[in-house]
Amino acid sequence: MVRSWLAYSLRRKLSLLMLVVALIPTLSLGGLVYAISAHLTERSALQAAQDTLRQAHTNLSAIVADVEGTSIYLIGQRDVQRYLSASEDDEQQRADLLGDLSNLARSKSFISHLSIYAPGHGRLLSSGSVYDTDFHTPIEVADIADKTWTGLHAIRDYAGTRNVVAFVRPLRSMYGGYRPLGWLAIAVDEQRISHDWTNLQLAGGAGELALLDAGGTVLAATDKTLLFTDWSARYPGARPAPNAAADAGALTYTPPEGEALSMLYRTLPGPGWTLVATLPTSWYGQQSRFILDLTLAAVLLTLLLSAGLTLFLLRRVTGPLQLLTRLLGKVDPDKPLPVFRTSAEDEIARLGASYNRLGEHIESLKRRLIADEHRKKQADLQALQAQINPHFLYNTLSSIHWMALMKGERPIAEMVGSLSDFLRFSLNKGRDYCSVAQELAHIRNYYNVQAIRYPGRIELELVVEPQLEERHMLKLLLQPLVENAMLHGILGREGKGVITVLAEERGATMRFVVADDGAGMTPERLQAVREGLHGGGGYGLRNVNERLVLHYGLDAALHIDSRAGGGTRIRFTIPKLEAAPDETDDRGR
């Protein structure tokens, strides 16, 4: 169906071809642009996520540094040293320190509370009232020999239950031999840390941030279900190494079920923590979906424009061809070809011009063929009349020939006999062709009659190659030429003249020459005779020339050469025929 639909229309073939040619590079270019854009989008998205992670890392590092700086400030404060070193509890001093601790805790939003422990005196100073805590569960403060960060633990105070991470460092006397006085604990609220991360909107809110301690336990996270859990249990084999030489990195995690994740991490070497960001890989696709839609729209628009432009151009190009096809389909053998009209100058216009010239040439050939057929019929009719008219004379002359013999008038009998043979050959049973020997005999009969009529004035020489005598030729070709040579050449001057008839073989052709040494012609007269061969001249030469051209073609036409006082020479060349053509025989029958 499709093949037949394409087979009969050049426009459809070219349209399909041009659309395919436009489709391949357009789709290839669109795919390449999308691939590059998607890659750049993914890189940009990852870079944005890295920037967000870096900002969260910077904020967290600032909190850690601030907490450690606050601890240094407190352990070096003279009032704290004096209070912890005193053997008895000073109520006023205690109240002043509690006021300072409360003010300091309120000045920093991420600090849940500050606590100073003096186990030797049973003293506890805290910026807030903690009703319940499992602080001693993750770490034994009695074991603290240096500063450290605890794991995540829950506390309950006037504001409710909260999760905190504490920074603990020992308090030593700065004025009494560096002896231990107690411990300082600064609790950092997990909610405040993760709240800042939520504001960062990692991956447009699609990503998650989590803080892991050195053992992989989640200390803080935007997803609260991760708190207190082991990261490796949640994401087996996807735990970033906190003590890696590089402080940042990335990896791709593909869970047994669910969507693949990209994990970005940065380490905090001081506390031994790792800040991890998780991004769903589908987020990259969401970022590049706009580019995909834009690319598809551009490709579709390009194809539509290409299709419209292709159809427009092909209509302009193939329209004249379709017109030419319709004109050729309307050809009527009896009418001239329709004229192809166009105002363009391209190859199709030149093809149309060739078509118009072909139509003119065909019409010219038709007119020439009709004219040639008419001339041939006229020539054949005239030849037939020349055959029929002597028929009565032929019978009459035969009777005269016998009467002359009976009365002893031999010259009259010979003349009448030659004339009778001459007329008999003219009839030739209605055939148009004869042998070369018969044509030569016809010339001799004509000469015999004319020699008696003009005694001593004419001499005939026949120079014929023997192998040509049995070849066939159109009859009555040589006799009119001999007659013309006698009447206009020999008898046109004084004295005796010679007429020479030459027949020679030229490959597949026979060449005949009739020459005389008569009066000849001036150049002007020769030109007029040559022009008369094609119409308007004497009947004899024109008739012979037309019969030669009609039966043998233009190459067989007469060639005439002459000069005044030097005689005339007429020649023609025709094919060698083993036998007369069949159609001529049929006409004779």
Short mmCIF file of N, CA and C in Angstrom, two decimals, residues 36 112 143 146 179 200 216 268 301 312 348 483 496-497 585:
data_model
loop_
_atom_site.label_atom_id
_atom_site.label_comp_id
_atom_site.label_asym_id
_atom_site.label_seq_id
_atom_site.Cartn_x
_atom_site.Cartn_y
_atom_site.Cartn_z
N ILE A 36 23.58 16.98 26.74
CA ILE A 36 24.51 17.96 27.30
C ILE A 36 23.82 18.79 28.38
N SER A 112 20.76 24.82 74.60
CA SER A 112 19.60 24.43 75.42
C SER A 112 19.80 24.88 76.86
N ASP A 143 34.32 9.89 83.95
CA ASP A 143 35.42 9.38 83.12
C ASP A 143 36.03 10.43 82.23
N ASP A 146 39.25 14.86 79.21
CA ASP A 146 39.51 15.94 78.25
C ASP A 146 38.16 16.35 77.66
N ARG A 179 44.36 21.54 89.81
CA ARG A 179 43.63 20.39 90.35
C ARG A 179 42.21 20.38 89.83
N LEU A 200 17.54 25.81 54.70
CA LEU A 200 18.43 25.79 53.53
C LEU A 200 17.75 25.20 52.30
N GLY A 216 28.62 6.39 63.76
CA GLY A 216 27.60 6.25 62.75
C GLY A 216 26.19 6.46 63.27
N LEU A 268 33.58 16.95 60.09
CA LEU A 268 34.04 17.93 61.09
C LEU A 268 35.10 17.23 61.91
N LEU A 301 8.74 21.79 16.61
CA LEU A 301 8.57 23.02 15.83
C LEU A 301 9.47 23.00 14.60
N PHE A 312 6.14 23.34 0.59
CA PHE A 312 6.06 24.57 -0.21
C PHE A 312 7.06 24.54 -1.36
N ILE A 348 13.79 22.91 -15.05
CA ILE A 348 12.46 22.43 -15.45
C ILE A 348 11.93 23.29 -16.59
N GLU A 483 18.75 11.19 -71.49
CA GLU A 483 17.95 12.08 -72.33
C GLU A 483 18.31 13.54 -72.06
N LYS A 496 29.62 16.22 -83.06
CA LYS A 496 29.30 14.96 -82.41
C LYS A 496 29.66 15.03 -80.92
N GLY A 497 28.84 14.33 -80.11
CA GLY A 497 29.11 14.30 -78.67
C GLY A 497 29.04 12.89 -78.12
N ASP A 585 7.16 -6.11 -55.23
CA ASP A 585 6.64 -7.30 -55.91
C ASP A 585 5.16 -7.45 -55.63
#
